[in-house]
Short mmCIF file of C-alpha atoms and ligand atoms in Angstrom, two decimals:
data_model
loop_
_atom_site.label_atom_id
_atom_site.label_comp_id
_atom_site.label_asym_id
_atom_site.label_seq_id
_atom_site.Cartn_x
_atom_site.Cartn_y
_atom_site.Cartn_z
CA MET A 22 122.22 65.32 -106.91
CA ALA A 23 122.54 66.46 -103.30
CA SER A 24 119.49 64.34 -102.51
CA MET A 25 121.58 61.21 -102.98
CA VAL A 26 123.49 62.03 -99.84
CA GLY A 27 121.95 60.45 -96.80
CA GLN A 28 120.29 57.61 -98.61
CA ALA A 29 121.37 54.45 -96.93
CA THR A 30 121.54 51.93 -99.72
CA LEU A 31 120.94 52.79 -103.31
CA GLY A 32 120.49 50.10 -105.94
CA LYS A 33 122.98 49.99 -108.79
CA GLU A 34 120.61 51.64 -111.28
CA GLU A 35 119.60 54.36 -108.83
CA LEU A 36 123.21 55.04 -108.00
CA LEU A 37 124.17 55.44 -111.65
CA GLU A 38 121.02 57.43 -112.39
CA THR A 39 121.58 59.87 -109.57
CA ALA A 40 125.20 60.38 -110.50
CA GLY A 41 124.02 61.24 -114.02
CA LEU A 42 125.67 58.19 -115.53
CA MET A 43 122.63 56.51 -117.05
CA VAL A 44 123.14 57.91 -120.51
CA GLU A 45 121.99 55.85 -123.46
CA PHE A 46 124.84 55.55 -125.90
CA THR A 47 123.75 55.08 -129.47
CA ARG A 48 127.03 54.63 -131.29
CA ALA A 49 130.50 53.40 -130.43
CA ARG A 50 133.77 53.47 -132.31
CA GLY A 51 137.34 53.08 -131.08
CA ASP A 52 137.71 54.88 -127.76
CA HIS A 53 134.53 56.88 -128.22
CA LEU A 54 130.89 56.48 -127.32
CA TYR A 55 128.16 58.76 -128.66
CA TYR A 56 124.79 59.84 -127.31
CA LEU A 57 122.07 62.20 -128.45
CA ASP A 58 121.49 65.26 -126.31
CA GLU A 59 118.07 66.79 -125.66
CA ASN A 60 118.27 68.58 -129.02
CA GLY A 61 118.98 65.35 -130.83
CA LYS A 62 122.59 66.40 -131.46
CA GLU A 63 125.19 63.65 -131.28
CA ARG A 64 127.71 64.13 -128.47
CA GLN A 65 131.04 62.36 -128.28
CA VAL A 66 132.42 60.88 -125.07
CA LEU A 67 135.94 59.58 -124.55
CA ASP A 68 135.47 56.17 -122.95
CA LEU A 69 138.00 55.08 -120.34
CA VAL A 70 135.71 52.42 -118.88
CA GLY A 71 136.50 50.39 -121.97
CA GLY A 72 133.72 47.83 -121.57
CA PHE A 73 135.09 46.97 -118.09
CA GLY A 74 138.25 45.95 -119.84
CA SER A 75 136.70 44.16 -122.80
CA THR A 76 137.44 46.76 -125.49
CA LEU A 77 141.20 46.47 -125.61
CA LEU A 78 140.85 46.75 -129.40
CA GLY A 79 138.35 49.61 -129.10
CA HIS A 80 134.61 49.59 -129.75
CA ASN A 81 133.50 48.05 -133.03
CA HIS A 82 136.94 47.37 -134.42
CA PRO A 83 136.42 47.76 -138.20
CA GLU A 84 138.11 44.47 -139.14
CA LEU A 85 136.00 42.57 -136.66
CA VAL A 86 132.81 44.31 -137.76
CA GLU A 87 133.63 43.43 -141.35
CA LEU A 88 134.30 39.83 -140.40
CA LEU A 89 131.07 39.49 -138.44
CA THR A 90 129.03 41.12 -141.16
CA ARG A 91 130.54 38.89 -143.82
CA CYS A 92 129.94 35.71 -141.81
CA LEU A 93 126.31 36.61 -141.26
CA ALA A 94 125.80 37.57 -144.91
CA GLN A 95 127.31 34.26 -145.97
CA GLN A 96 125.02 32.42 -143.56
CA ARG A 97 127.95 30.71 -141.87
CA PRO A 98 126.79 28.27 -139.23
CA VAL A 99 126.98 29.54 -135.67
CA HIS A 100 125.57 26.64 -133.68
CA ALA A 101 126.44 23.34 -135.28
CA GLN A 102 127.11 21.51 -132.03
CA GLY A 103 128.31 17.94 -132.20
CA SER A 104 130.15 18.48 -135.49
CA ARG A 105 133.72 19.31 -136.45
CA ARG A 106 134.13 22.90 -135.23
CA GLN A 107 137.02 24.20 -137.22
CA GLN A 108 136.92 27.77 -135.90
CA ALA A 109 136.97 26.65 -132.28
CA SER A 110 139.87 24.29 -132.86
CA GLU A 111 141.88 26.95 -134.70
CA LEU A 112 141.25 29.35 -131.88
CA LYS A 113 142.36 26.79 -129.28
CA GLN A 114 145.53 26.18 -131.25
CA ALA A 115 146.22 29.90 -131.68
CA LEU A 116 145.70 30.63 -127.99
CA ALA A 117 147.84 27.64 -126.98
CA ASP A 118 150.60 28.89 -129.32
CA TYR A 119 150.33 32.42 -127.90
CA LEU A 120 150.68 31.04 -124.37
CA HIS A 121 153.59 28.84 -125.37
CA GLN A 122 155.36 31.71 -127.06
CA HIS A 123 155.07 33.96 -124.02
CA SER A 124 155.35 31.50 -121.14
CA GLY A 125 157.27 28.55 -122.55
CA GLU A 126 154.50 26.24 -121.25
CA ARG A 127 152.10 24.07 -123.23
CA TYR A 128 148.44 24.44 -122.28
CA LYS A 129 145.22 22.69 -123.24
CA ILE A 130 142.45 25.20 -123.99
CA TYR A 131 138.75 24.96 -123.12
CA LEU A 132 136.41 27.54 -124.64
CA LEU A 133 133.59 28.99 -122.56
CA ASN A 134 131.27 31.98 -122.46
CA THR A 135 132.09 34.51 -119.74
CA GLY A 136 134.83 35.37 -117.29
CA THR A 137 133.04 33.90 -114.33
CA GLU A 138 132.42 30.68 -116.24
CA ALA A 139 136.12 30.33 -117.00
CA VAL A 140 136.80 30.74 -113.28
CA GLU A 141 134.10 28.19 -112.43
CA ALA A 142 135.68 25.76 -114.88
CA ALA A 143 139.10 26.35 -113.32
CA ILE A 144 137.69 25.63 -109.87
CA LYS A 145 135.97 22.53 -111.18
CA HIS A 146 139.12 21.27 -112.85
CA ALA A 147 141.11 21.80 -109.64
CA ARG A 148 138.42 20.01 -107.62
CA TYR A 149 138.31 17.19 -110.15
CA ALA A 150 142.08 16.77 -109.97
CA TYR A 151 141.77 16.70 -106.17
CA ALA A 152 139.01 14.07 -106.33
CA GLN A 153 141.14 11.96 -108.68
CA ARG A 154 144.07 12.17 -106.26
CA MET A 155 141.82 11.16 -103.39
CA GLU A 156 140.48 8.24 -105.38
CA ALA A 157 144.01 7.09 -106.20
CA MET A 158 144.88 7.43 -102.53
CA SER A 159 141.81 5.43 -101.59
CA ASP A 160 142.94 2.62 -103.92
CA ALA A 161 146.42 2.81 -102.42
CA CYS A 162 144.98 2.50 -98.89
CA ALA A 163 142.85 -0.51 -99.89
CA ALA A 164 145.91 -2.16 -101.50
CA ASN A 165 147.91 -1.45 -98.37
CA ALA A 166 145.28 -3.11 -96.15
CA ARG A 167 145.19 -6.12 -98.50
CA GLU A 168 148.95 -6.42 -98.36
CA LEU A 169 148.79 -6.45 -94.57
CA GLN A 170 146.28 -9.29 -94.64
CA ILE A 171 148.28 -11.32 -97.16
CA ARG A 172 151.47 -10.94 -95.16
CA LEU A 173 149.59 -11.96 -92.01
CA GLU A 174 148.18 -15.06 -93.72
CA ARG A 175 151.60 -15.99 -94.97
CA GLY A 176 152.91 -15.61 -91.45
CA GLU A 177 155.46 -12.98 -92.53
CA ILE A 178 154.25 -10.54 -89.89
CA GLN A 179 152.25 -10.56 -86.68
CA ILE A 180 150.09 -7.95 -85.03
CA ASP A 181 151.35 -7.69 -81.48
CA ALA A 182 150.33 -5.57 -78.50
CA PRO A 183 152.97 -2.82 -79.07
CA LEU A 184 151.71 -2.34 -82.64
CA LEU A 185 148.10 -2.10 -81.46
CA GLN A 186 149.13 0.46 -78.84
CA GLN A 187 151.09 2.48 -81.40
CA ALA A 188 148.02 2.49 -83.65
CA GLU A 189 145.74 3.52 -80.76
CA ARG A 190 148.00 6.48 -80.00
CA LEU A 191 148.33 7.52 -83.61
CA LEU A 192 144.61 7.25 -84.31
CA GLN A 193 143.71 8.52 -80.83
CA HIS A 194 141.38 5.58 -80.71
CA GLU A 195 139.91 3.60 -77.85
CA PRO A 196 141.65 0.26 -77.19
CA LEU A 197 142.04 -1.91 -80.29
CA ASP A 198 142.16 -5.53 -79.29
CA HIS A 199 142.38 -7.35 -82.58
CA VAL A 200 143.61 -7.02 -86.13
CA ASP A 201 140.04 -6.72 -87.46
CA ALA A 202 139.32 -3.81 -85.13
CA LEU A 203 142.58 -2.18 -86.22
CA LEU A 204 141.81 -2.57 -89.92
CA SER A 205 138.28 -1.32 -89.50
CA ALA A 206 139.44 1.76 -87.54
CA VAL A 207 142.07 2.58 -90.18
CA ASN A 208 139.60 2.07 -92.99
CA GLN A 209 137.00 4.27 -91.34
CA ARG A 210 139.50 7.10 -90.76
CA ASN A 211 140.74 6.88 -94.32
CA LEU A 212 137.27 6.87 -95.84
CA GLN A 213 136.31 9.92 -93.81
CA ALA A 214 139.51 11.78 -94.71
CA LEU A 215 139.29 11.01 -98.39
CA ALA A 216 135.68 12.17 -98.59
CA THR A 217 136.52 15.60 -97.12
CA ALA A 218 135.64 18.49 -99.44
CA PRO A 219 138.59 20.35 -100.94
CA LEU A 220 139.38 23.99 -100.28
CA MET A 221 140.08 26.82 -102.70
CA ALA A 222 142.07 29.89 -101.73
CA ALA A 223 142.04 33.46 -102.99
CA LEU A 224 143.48 36.83 -102.06
CA PRO A 225 142.06 39.77 -100.21
CA TYR A 226 140.54 42.27 -102.70
CA ALA A 227 140.26 39.53 -105.32
CA PHE A 228 137.46 39.62 -107.87
CA HIS A 229 136.68 36.48 -109.82
CA GLY A 230 133.06 36.86 -110.89
CA LYS A 231 129.56 36.57 -109.56
CA THR A 232 128.39 33.00 -110.08
CA LEU A 233 128.43 31.06 -106.84
CA GLY A 234 131.80 29.30 -107.14
CA SER A 235 133.72 32.38 -108.21
CA LEU A 236 131.75 34.59 -105.85
CA ALA A 237 132.95 32.45 -102.94
CA LEU A 238 136.48 33.52 -103.91
CA THR A 239 135.57 37.16 -104.50
CA TRP A 240 136.52 39.48 -101.68
CA ASN A 241 133.92 42.20 -102.15
CA ARG A 242 131.59 41.67 -99.21
CA ASP A 243 128.70 43.63 -100.71
CA ALA A 244 128.66 41.23 -103.62
CA ARG A 245 129.42 38.07 -101.67
CA LEU A 246 127.96 38.00 -98.20
CA ALA A 247 124.29 37.82 -99.10
CA PHE A 248 124.98 34.61 -101.02
CA VAL A 249 128.12 33.01 -99.72
CA ARG A 250 128.67 33.56 -96.04
CA ASN A 251 131.30 31.72 -94.04
CA ASN A 252 131.94 29.37 -96.90
CA PRO A 253 133.89 26.51 -95.31
CA ASP A 254 135.43 25.61 -98.67
CA ALA A 255 136.98 29.03 -99.39
CA LEU A 256 140.02 30.53 -97.70
CA PHE A 257 141.41 34.03 -98.10
CA VAL A 258 145.17 34.36 -97.77
CA HIS A 259 145.42 37.07 -95.13
CA GLU A 260 148.99 36.33 -94.06
CA PRO A 261 150.99 34.97 -96.98
CA SER A 262 153.98 34.19 -94.75
CA GLN A 263 151.82 32.04 -92.44
CA PHE A 264 149.87 30.31 -95.16
CA LEU A 265 151.99 27.18 -95.54
CA ALA A 266 151.81 26.58 -91.80
CA GLN A 267 148.06 27.17 -91.96
CA LEU A 268 147.81 24.48 -94.60
CA ARG A 269 148.80 21.91 -91.99
CA GLU A 270 145.64 22.77 -90.08
CA HIS A 271 143.70 22.44 -93.31
CA SER A 272 144.86 18.96 -94.10
CA VAL A 273 143.45 15.46 -93.79
CA SER A 274 145.32 12.42 -92.50
CA VAL A 275 145.34 9.00 -94.05
CA TYR A 276 146.93 5.99 -92.40
CA GLN A 277 148.91 3.22 -94.00
CA PHE A 278 151.04 0.35 -92.81
CA GLU A 279 154.77 0.15 -93.34
CA PHE A 280 156.22 -3.34 -93.16
CA GLN A 281 159.86 -2.96 -92.30
CA PRO A 282 159.46 -2.62 -89.40
CA LEU A 283 155.73 -3.12 -89.13
CA ARG A 284 154.00 0.10 -88.00
CA LEU A 285 151.13 2.38 -88.84
CA VAL A 286 152.10 5.75 -90.33
CA GLU A 287 150.17 8.95 -90.90
CA ARG A 288 150.29 10.88 -94.17
CA ARG A 289 148.96 14.39 -94.20
CA LEU A 290 147.38 15.60 -97.39
CA PRO A 291 146.53 19.28 -97.83
CA ARG A 292 142.86 19.93 -98.53
CA LEU A 293 143.81 22.79 -100.79
CA ALA A 294 142.84 21.98 -104.36
CA GLY A 295 143.82 25.33 -105.83
CA LEU A 296 144.70 28.93 -105.27
CA ILE A 297 143.48 31.64 -107.59
CA TYR A 298 145.11 35.04 -108.03
CA GLU A 299 144.86 38.01 -110.34
CA PRO A 300 148.40 39.02 -111.32
CA LEU A 301 147.08 42.59 -111.18
CA ARG A 302 143.87 42.91 -109.18
CA GLY A 303 141.32 44.94 -111.14
CA GLU A 304 137.98 45.32 -109.38
CA GLY A 305 139.68 45.38 -105.99
CA GLY A 306 141.18 48.73 -107.01
CA ILE A 307 144.11 48.08 -109.42
CA LEU A 308 146.37 46.44 -106.86
CA GLU A 309 149.67 44.80 -107.61
CA LEU A 310 150.73 41.65 -105.78
CA ASP A 311 153.13 42.18 -102.93
CA ALA A 312 156.45 40.38 -102.57
CA GLU A 313 155.21 38.11 -99.78
CA PHE A 314 152.50 36.73 -101.96
CA ARG A 315 154.85 36.06 -104.85
CA THR A 316 157.09 34.17 -102.42
CA LEU A 317 154.10 32.14 -101.30
CA LEU A 318 153.27 31.18 -104.89
CA GLN A 319 156.83 29.95 -105.41
CA ALA A 320 156.77 28.07 -102.10
CA LEU A 321 153.50 26.38 -102.99
CA ARG A 322 154.94 25.40 -106.34
CA GLU A 323 157.95 23.86 -104.60
CA HIS A 324 156.32 22.17 -101.60
CA HIS A 325 152.81 21.40 -102.90
CA PRO A 326 153.06 20.93 -106.64
CA GLU A 327 149.65 19.20 -106.59
CA VAL A 328 147.87 22.48 -105.65
CA ALA A 329 146.58 24.12 -108.84
CA LEU A 330 147.85 27.70 -109.09
CA ILE A 331 145.35 29.64 -111.17
CA ALA A 332 146.21 32.98 -112.75
CA ASP A 333 142.96 34.83 -113.42
CA GLU A 334 143.88 36.99 -116.41
CA VAL A 335 140.26 37.73 -117.34
CA GLN A 336 140.90 41.45 -116.96
CA CYS A 337 144.66 41.90 -117.06
CA GLY A 338 145.52 39.34 -119.75
CA LEU A 339 146.27 39.43 -123.47
CA GLY A 340 148.36 42.59 -123.44
CA ARG A 341 146.30 45.06 -121.41
CA THR A 342 149.02 45.47 -118.80
CA GLY A 343 151.63 46.06 -121.46
CA ARG A 344 152.76 42.43 -121.34
CA PRO A 345 151.31 39.53 -123.30
CA ILE A 346 150.73 37.33 -120.23
CA GLU A 347 150.94 39.18 -116.97
CA SER A 348 151.63 36.17 -114.72
CA ALA A 349 154.46 34.96 -116.98
CA ALA A 350 155.94 38.46 -117.19
CA GLN A 351 156.10 38.51 -113.38
CA GLY A 352 157.66 35.06 -113.33
CA LEU A 353 154.69 33.65 -111.39
CA PRO A 354 153.69 30.01 -111.67
CA ALA A 355 150.39 29.37 -113.43
CA ASP A 356 149.03 25.85 -113.79
CA TYR A 357 145.79 27.22 -115.17
CA LEU A 358 144.96 30.60 -116.69
CA THR A 359 141.60 32.20 -117.37
CA PHE A 360 140.92 34.69 -120.18
CA ALA A 361 137.76 36.50 -121.26
CA LYS A 362 137.06 40.20 -121.89
CA SER A 363 139.70 41.10 -124.52
CA LEU A 364 139.44 37.68 -126.14
CA GLY A 365 136.08 38.57 -127.72
CA GLY A 366 137.48 41.71 -129.37
CA GLY A 367 134.81 43.79 -127.65
CA LEU A 368 132.11 42.17 -129.78
CA CYS A 369 131.57 38.59 -128.61
CA LYS A 370 131.08 36.89 -125.31
CA ILE A 371 133.78 34.29 -125.12
CA SER A 372 136.22 33.05 -122.51
CA ALA A 373 138.87 30.41 -122.16
CA LEU A 374 140.43 28.21 -119.54
CA ALA A 375 144.00 27.07 -120.17
CA VAL A 376 145.27 24.05 -118.21
CA ARG A 377 148.90 22.96 -118.32
CA GLU A 378 148.98 19.97 -120.65
CA SER A 379 150.64 17.71 -118.11
CA LEU A 380 147.83 18.40 -115.59
CA GLN A 381 144.75 18.29 -117.79
CA HIS A 382 142.20 15.52 -117.55
CA ARG A 383 141.04 14.47 -121.01
CA GLU A 384 137.48 13.85 -119.91
CA PHE A 385 137.11 17.38 -118.55
CA GLY A 386 135.84 18.71 -121.88
CA MET A 387 132.79 16.51 -121.44
CA LEU A 388 132.47 17.27 -117.75
CA HIS A 389 132.26 20.99 -118.41
CA SER A 390 130.45 21.99 -121.58
CA SER A 391 127.84 24.51 -122.65
CA THR A 392 125.40 25.00 -125.53
CA PHE A 393 127.02 28.29 -126.47
CA ALA A 394 130.70 27.53 -125.89
CA GLU A 395 132.72 27.00 -129.08
CA ASP A 396 130.18 28.80 -131.29
CA ASP A 397 131.72 29.54 -134.66
CA LEU A 398 130.98 33.23 -134.72
CA SER A 399 132.64 34.09 -131.39
CA ALA A 400 135.51 31.72 -132.12
CA ARG A 401 136.12 33.43 -135.48
CA VAL A 402 136.09 36.88 -133.89
CA ALA A 403 138.37 35.77 -131.06
CA LEU A 404 140.78 34.18 -133.52
CA ARG A 405 140.96 37.40 -135.52
CA SER A 406 141.31 39.41 -132.30
CA LEU A 407 144.32 37.32 -131.31
CA GLU A 408 145.83 37.95 -134.75
CA ILE A 409 145.26 41.69 -134.44
CA LEU A 410 146.70 41.72 -130.92
CA GLN A 411 149.90 40.22 -132.21
CA ARG A 412 150.11 41.99 -135.54
CA ASP A 413 149.61 45.43 -133.96
CA ALA A 414 151.89 44.71 -130.98
CA VAL A 415 149.04 45.64 -128.68
CA ALA A 416 151.03 44.86 -125.54
CA GLN A 417 153.74 47.34 -126.53
CA ARG A 418 151.15 49.95 -127.38
CA CYS A 419 149.55 49.50 -123.96
CA ALA A 420 152.95 49.74 -122.27
CA SER A 421 153.78 53.10 -123.81
CA LEU A 422 150.27 54.49 -123.34
CA GLY A 423 150.45 53.41 -119.70
CA GLU A 424 153.74 55.22 -119.19
CA ALA A 425 152.39 58.46 -120.65
CA LEU A 426 149.13 58.26 -118.69
CA LEU A 427 150.89 57.41 -115.44
CA GLU A 428 153.30 60.28 -115.87
CA GLY A 429 150.43 62.75 -116.34
CA LEU A 430 148.44 61.32 -113.43
CA GLN A 431 151.44 61.27 -111.12
CA ALA A 432 152.03 64.96 -111.85
CA LEU A 433 148.40 65.54 -110.93
CA GLN A 434 148.82 63.62 -107.70
CA ARG A 435 151.86 65.75 -106.82
CA ALA A 436 149.72 68.84 -107.41
CA HIS A 437 146.82 67.51 -105.27
CA PRO A 438 148.15 65.10 -102.68
CA GLU A 439 145.26 66.05 -100.36
CA LEU A 440 142.78 64.75 -102.94
CA ILE A 441 144.59 61.92 -104.71
CA ARG A 442 145.81 59.10 -102.58
CA ALA A 443 147.49 56.99 -105.24
CA VAL A 444 147.89 56.46 -108.92
CA ARG A 445 148.82 52.94 -109.92
CA GLY A 446 148.67 50.06 -112.38
CA ARG A 447 150.35 49.09 -115.61
CA GLY A 448 149.70 49.64 -119.29
CA CYS A 449 146.04 50.27 -120.04
CA MET A 450 144.93 49.07 -116.61
CA LEU A 451 145.33 52.04 -114.30
CA GLY A 452 143.56 53.37 -111.26
CA LEU A 453 143.37 56.70 -109.51
CA GLU A 454 142.49 56.42 -105.84
CA LEU A 455 140.80 59.35 -104.15
CA GLN A 456 141.88 60.33 -100.67
CA ASP A 457 139.49 59.50 -97.87
CA LEU A 458 137.62 62.80 -97.63
CA SER A 459 135.11 61.62 -95.04
CA GLU A 460 136.45 64.23 -92.59
CA HIS A 461 136.59 67.02 -95.17
CA ARG A 462 135.65 70.53 -94.04
CA SER A 463 132.91 70.63 -96.64
CA PRO A 464 130.00 68.67 -95.11
CA LEU A 465 128.73 67.74 -98.56
CA LEU A 466 132.04 66.37 -99.73
CA ALA A 467 132.49 64.58 -96.41
CA SER A 468 129.11 62.88 -96.64
CA LEU A 469 129.64 61.88 -100.27
CA ALA A 470 132.91 60.30 -99.18
CA GLN A 471 131.35 58.64 -96.14
CA GLU A 472 128.73 57.03 -98.30
CA GLN A 473 131.31 55.96 -100.87
CA LEU A 474 129.63 58.09 -103.50
CA LEU A 475 132.41 60.52 -104.29
CA GLY A 476 133.87 58.34 -107.05
CA MET A 477 130.47 58.13 -108.73
CA VAL A 478 129.92 61.88 -108.43
CA CYS A 479 133.35 62.55 -109.96
CA ALA A 480 132.47 60.14 -112.78
CA GLY A 481 129.18 61.97 -113.40
CA HIS A 482 130.99 65.31 -113.46
CA LEU A 483 133.71 64.09 -115.83
CA LEU A 484 131.05 62.74 -118.17
CA HIS A 485 128.90 65.84 -118.35
CA ALA A 486 131.45 68.60 -117.96
CA HIS A 487 134.33 67.06 -119.87
CA GLY A 488 132.93 64.31 -122.09
CA LEU A 489 135.08 61.72 -120.33
CA ARG A 490 133.71 58.40 -119.12
CA VAL A 491 135.27 56.66 -116.11
CA LEU A 492 133.71 54.48 -113.40
CA PRO A 493 134.84 53.40 -109.96
CA SER A 494 136.09 49.84 -109.62
CA LEU A 495 133.49 47.41 -108.28
CA GLY A 496 135.16 46.48 -105.03
CA ARG A 497 136.72 49.81 -104.11
CA ARG A 498 134.58 52.76 -105.04
CA SER A 499 137.23 55.35 -104.28
CA VAL A 500 139.30 54.10 -107.21
CA LEU A 501 138.52 55.42 -110.68
CA ARG A 502 139.48 52.87 -113.30
CA ILE A 503 141.28 53.97 -116.43
CA GLN A 504 141.14 51.31 -119.12
CA PRO A 505 141.40 52.75 -122.62
CA SER A 506 141.95 50.69 -125.71
CA ALA A 507 145.45 50.07 -127.01
CA TYR A 508 144.76 52.57 -129.79
CA LEU A 509 144.09 55.66 -127.67
CA GLN A 510 145.28 58.65 -129.69
CA PRO A 511 147.66 61.30 -128.29
CA ALA A 512 144.93 63.96 -128.48
CA ASP A 513 142.57 61.69 -126.49
CA LEU A 514 145.23 61.07 -123.91
CA GLN A 515 145.67 64.83 -123.50
CA GLN A 516 141.90 65.31 -123.28
CA ALA A 517 141.72 62.71 -120.52
CA LEU A 518 144.52 64.31 -118.51
CA GLN A 519 143.04 67.76 -119.01
CA ALA A 520 139.66 66.56 -117.75
CA PHE A 521 141.22 65.03 -114.64
CA ARG A 522 143.16 68.25 -114.02
CA ALA A 523 139.96 70.27 -114.27
CA LEU A 524 138.12 67.87 -111.93
CA PHE A 525 140.75 68.20 -109.23
CA GLU A 526 140.90 71.97 -109.62
CA THR A 527 137.16 72.05 -109.05
CA LEU A 528 137.48 69.85 -105.97
CA ALA A 529 140.46 71.79 -104.63
CA GLN A 530 138.55 75.06 -104.94
CA GLY A 531 135.65 73.46 -103.06
CA ASN A 532 133.49 74.39 -106.03
CA LEU A 533 130.84 71.82 -105.27
CA GLN A 534 128.08 73.62 -107.15
CA SER A 535 130.03 73.10 -110.31
CA LEU A 536 130.84 69.50 -109.35
CA LEU A 537 127.20 68.60 -108.89
CA ALA A 538 125.66 70.64 -111.69
CA HIS A 539 124.58 68.61 -114.68
N1 LIG B 621 137.84 37.64 -113.14
C1 LIG B 621 138.27 38.91 -113.18
C2 LIG B 621 139.69 39.19 -112.81
C3 LIG B 621 137.42 39.95 -113.55
O1 LIG B 621 137.87 41.20 -113.56
C4 LIG B 621 136.09 39.64 -113.90
C5 LIG B 621 135.12 40.71 -114.33
N2 LIG B 621 135.35 41.98 -113.91
C6 LIG B 621 135.69 38.29 -113.86
C7 LIG B 621 136.58 37.33 -113.48
C8 LIG B 621 134.29 37.90 -114.24
O2 LIG B 621 134.10 38.07 -115.59
P1 LIG B 621 132.61 38.19 -116.20
O3 LIG B 621 132.11 39.53 -115.78
O4 LIG B 621 132.79 38.04 -117.67
O5 LIG B 621 131.83 37.08 -115.62
#
């Protein structure tokens, strides 16, 4: 273990291997994973990684296993593309009803495969809506130019020198000596403006996935920079209070004529097609939104209703935070929402994009499709998962589990403020942030912290010494994620807290031998 210190960059597998985390699990049920030790004896592990948030209903939920088994035994079709797909349409209806019940809004649902694909589809829909607006504006500009010509022909108006000068100033153009030159300059400016690529915005510490479009909006530099560097189409909202003003810089101008009195006017259109946010940021380290950002969302809604506000609920949605829809519970506007992880009940890969009915483009279903989206098996499992979520009041379960876990972890933080920087989150989406120990008196601990390995080492220790599985969040390795299922039992909860207590005792005593031994 000590040999991992000092290695500059370890690959993901090496990192997990060295921290002792590369165990092969052979069985999974509820909140537990099982592996065989060197004597072939089955060992039980309490799993707080929870499939990176996908096992809200636990591993291998018995009702879902039964359903899957039955469908396969009955040779139900899985891939009958281009036919009436009853399961997919029932799922869409059920998810739309769920959203309506908890947000009061009506959404159109598109089914997809993974979280990142739902985000890609959201970006595409926002860009499509932007392109449609630009096309409509282009038609409006052409109609405006035609109207000018007709009025000129009819002798209703005249282009005089003051108008040409006003246009030169507005367009910052060299002298325009004739109506044709004026019209051509206006047309050229408008064409250029309307062909400008749209922008998408995201938050610092955001995580939206690893395909190129969502990666461009993912903060984590390790994941992003090798692929998407200085992306001119992506903006991060560093200063929420300045963002509206910044939008003026990120706008395009189109020019149209007004006729009473005759003059050329400029209309500024923001280039922002959409802004994506996680109502509770997961991979960035379980971070809640601050008040300034919520204010920005409301201001955007009010002043730029055309900008698509996208709530990425891939990780926090469907009850995990203790609330059925996290953005709605916070009163945040959401034109689109993305869901994945919990939707598949921990057994299927399925995701969904929800677009407010009044904003959806009917043809989008054709513009974004996939061989595997809408498959009957995943749709069936997701439909049943949604039923279970509601029947078992999963959100309420998560809320009370979250309270009990937070209380225990906060007590631990009070006992070890020098080791635990923060404990935060909601429901079954919690994080424990380690203090920055890079200056610690123990050189070993300090170097583990400097190389951002301490979280991994703690995870390895918890696994082997206490049968508890946690992992650091992807974008902030000093945060240990705690994401049990909604069915975590009281004894498991106590086991988890006891294991954390023992870990921090070991660290506090500087007992590094014991920390690293496994
Ligand atoms: N959005 C959020 C908020 C996520 O947490 C994740 C995955 N951690 C994704 C998108 C991407 O989902 P997937 O891994 O299924 O592509």
